[in-house]
Amino acid sequence: MRFSAFISVLRSVGPVVIGISLGFTLSLLSVNWTEEACYLDGKEGEDVTVGQDGQLKGARKPNSISTINDVESEEDFEPRIVPYKQVQQSAPKKVFRAKYISTELGMRERLLVGVLTSKNTINTLGVAVNRTIGHHLDTVIFFTGMRNRKVPHGMFVISHGDERLIWNMFQNIKYILDHYINEYDWFYLVQDDAYTEADRIKSLVDHLSIDRELYMGSPEEFIGGEMEGKYCYGGFGYLLSRTLLLRLQPFLENCRNDILSSRPDEWLGRCIIDYTNTNCVSEYQGLQYHHYELGKNSDLTKEQSEPFKKALTVHPVSDPEQMYKLHRYFTEIELQKTYDEIAKLQAEIKNVSVVAFDGNRSSQWPVGINPPFEPKSRFEVLKWEYFTEEEIYSCIDGSPKCELQGIDRLDVADVIDIAMIELNKKYKPVLHLKKQHLINGYRRFDPVRGMEYTLDLQLEVVNQKGHSRSVTKRVHLVRPLSRIEIIPMPYVTEATRIHIIIPLTLQDRSYVDHFLEVFASNAFETSENAILTFLFIYDPVEAQQVSQNDIFASVKTQINTYERKYPAVKIPWISVKTETPSQIKFMDIISKKHPVDSLFFLANVNTNVNSEFLNRCRMNSINNWQVFFPIHFQDFNPDVAYHNQQHPATVDLIKDAGHFDRRSFDEACFYNSDYMATRTRMVADVQENEEILETLDIFDMFLKYSGLHVFRAVEPSLHQQYSFQACNPRLSEDIYHRCVQSNLEGLGSRSQLAMLLFEQEQGNST
């Protein structure tokens, strides 16, 4: 009984006792035990021990920390002052950053084409080669010995100044190594009497490995057969890899001095074989270099052999006409191949759509084209335009009906012709359809897929027995959006100085105070790179009284005030006298007083100008390329927009506060050189009719007489206060009509005007 009680107590207390004993044991094992040393020099508290070298060392007591300077007393420690030495900083190295990301990353283009031409053929066969392959390939260079004084337009010609064939070939390879070896992976050399199918040569290099020493073309034996190996015959062209040319580069001078040959292609082949041990091949990695030799007086219409259809190059070509015929033939082959691929893809999409979740409904018509745009609300519903063969019921000027003309008429005629072709293709040879007339036509532009058409056609159907019948057929067509291309634009900068021109008449004086206040905060105080110029417009009577009663005296006083407030700012003004204010007449005067490279911004005095817009003016105006006509946001008449309400201090860009005035063309950004060039082109018309200077504005002048891009876009940063414009009836009918419409549309929104009419009707009824 007692034993069992003892065991139960031991079970409960035993683990605790064992744990405490184990803890003490481990703590004792972790302590370094040393003998207590004698006191040294009568100093207590300093523990020392004798080391192996006989020196006294402090022994570390349990839980103490040893340091490097334990032997030194804290009282003997003296701080040591380290003098500060200024580090001489070397001049920072200028970091070179490449202009293009591809250069910095070492990315190269795939193919450079060099065409070997001569002084006698560059204007005939050379031009034909450029027209057939120039727009398909990125870089095409024409190498020649001597050249004519006049180089054909649009061709990059390198002349070596010597007619020796071997010397020219050496210079060609040397020029490529010096200028393009780090920019391209493949180099294709061909004579100008050979036709090259550009898309096929691009496809070939796209499937070749770039790290191979490859010499590819039409292999030929050397003349005499004494030398082993084969060279590439120059008539059919040959392909050289970048790796091969880099290996050949150190030995190029040796080839020029040591190798004798009468043919440049044979000389190059011997050079490559001697120093790189690389022979010409016509097949590599399963890819063939197909070529075809044309016979004398051969008829291209009878050439139907498979080697001819597969040819990458065709040689020899006798004249430019034959070159163009070859280009047409091979283009038709590639086009038909593309159509076959499209039909194959459409069939595959139909087959796959059968097993899709929605079945055949998952495939959209036409197959492979994006599905139609689905509006999220009634405001996004796309509008259909109704048309016939003679009229369209959606006009630019807002009229309910107008004559179908110009590009719209051509578009409708083209769509009807395509509809008839497709219908006959579908029903032949059982039926033959003839168009009688168009009953109804509808079209709309879908931004997702393109222009959609629905046509109701009255057709005459004739069967194989000759019996005819009139039927009505509805067809649907889509003109899909083509492949999107990035159009290269010239480089522009935001550092260009802008000359802001503000014309002022007697009626505009009240807006000057607010304009200068806003412009000073946005431009003068921020040191904007812009010069403000006022153009004071006097009529003949006002001009005679300018010495006694200057109508712009108060404005000139304000200008002087701002010039004193901002000493670095000068605000010039120009005074003109005219009975009929005209933009072109004003700009004629201003243009003569400014350098040719000046950038103008023509604006109104009630326009708020800020730095954000000025930067966009600089970016969108490109010398000898593009002019910019922004669409400003104009406030509605505050008495209409805020009827029976307090007028806000600032106006936000919302639909109830104002609108983008598409009728106004008063603001414009353009270069003086573009204005002068365009103005020169209209001299003949001005001599016949001087009133054209008064009836045209600058927008119409650029649109009619210049070949520049006229860029027009909404500009939220260009804000204009409400003002009623005085429309000049002496201007052209279109300009006067635009001015009147601008005044009417600037009164208020439709809902605001309707509310005013409703209140007026209710007031009259009571």
PDB file of N, CA and C in Angstrom, residues 351-360 362-363:
ATOM      1  N   ASN A 351     -15.681  24.051 -88.398  1.00  0.00           N
ATOM      2  CA  ASN A 351     -15.651  22.694 -87.843  1.00  0.00           C
ATOM      3  C   ASN A 351     -15.495  22.710 -86.329  1.00  0.00           C
ATOM      4  N   VAL A 352     -14.649  23.615 -85.818  1.00  0.00           N
ATOM      5  CA  VAL A 352     -14.432  23.683 -84.375  1.00  0.00           C
ATOM      6  C   VAL A 352     -15.659  24.238 -83.664  1.00  0.00           C
ATOM      7  N   SER A 353     -16.362  25.184 -84.298  1.00  0.00           N
ATOM      8  CA  SER A 353     -17.514  25.809 -83.646  1.00  0.00           C
ATOM      9  C   SER A 353     -18.653  24.818 -83.419  1.00  0.00           C
ATOM     10  N   VAL A 354     -18.688  23.714 -84.182  1.00  0.00           N
ATOM     11  CA  VAL A 354     -19.753  22.716 -84.006  1.00  0.00           C
ATOM     12  C   VAL A 354     -19.682  22.078 -82.632  1.00  0.00           C
ATOM     13  N   VAL A 355     -18.465  21.853 -82.132  1.00  0.00           N
ATOM     14  CA  VAL A 355     -18.299  21.200 -80.830  1.00  0.00           C
ATOM     15  C   VAL A 355     -18.143  22.219 -79.703  1.00  0.00           C
ATOM     16  N   ALA A 356     -18.319  23.506 -79.990  1.00  0.00           N
ATOM     17  CA  ALA A 356     -18.227  24.524 -78.945  1.00  0.00           C
ATOM     18  C   ALA A 356     -19.462  24.486 -78.059  1.00  0.00           C
ATOM     19  N   PHE A 357     -19.416  25.229 -76.965  1.00  0.00           N
ATOM     20  CA  PHE A 357     -20.516  25.218 -75.997  1.00  0.00           C
ATOM     21  C   PHE A 357     -21.804  25.740 -76.627  1.00  0.00           C
ATOM     22  N   ASP A 358     -21.705  26.809 -77.404  1.00  0.00           N
ATOM     23  CA  ASP A 358     -22.894  27.395 -78.033  1.00  0.00           C
ATOM     24  C   ASP A 358     -23.182  26.805 -79.404  1.00  0.00           C
ATOM     25  N   GLY A 359     -22.410  25.822 -79.825  1.00  0.00           N
ATOM     26  CA  GLY A 359     -22.634  25.241 -81.141  1.00  0.00           C
ATOM     27  C   GLY A 359     -22.252  26.207 -82.247  1.00  0.00           C
ATOM     28  N   ASN A 360     -22.995  26.150 -83.352  1.00  0.00           N
ATOM     29  CA  ASN A 360     -22.689  27.006 -84.497  1.00  0.00           C
ATOM     30  C   ASN A 360     -22.885  28.483 -84.200  1.00  0.00           C
ATOM     31  N   SER A 362     -21.553  30.095 -81.936  1.00  0.00           N
ATOM     32  CA  SER A 362     -20.300  30.691 -81.458  1.00  0.00           C
ATOM     33  C   SER A 362     -19.458  31.252 -82.600  1.00  0.00           C
ATOM     34  N   SER A 363     -19.709  30.824 -83.852  1.00  0.00           N
ATOM     35  CA  SER A 363     -18.946  31.349 -84.996  1.00  0.00           C
ATOM     36  C   SER A 363     -19.678  32.549 -85.577  1.00  0.00           C
TER      37      SER A 363
END
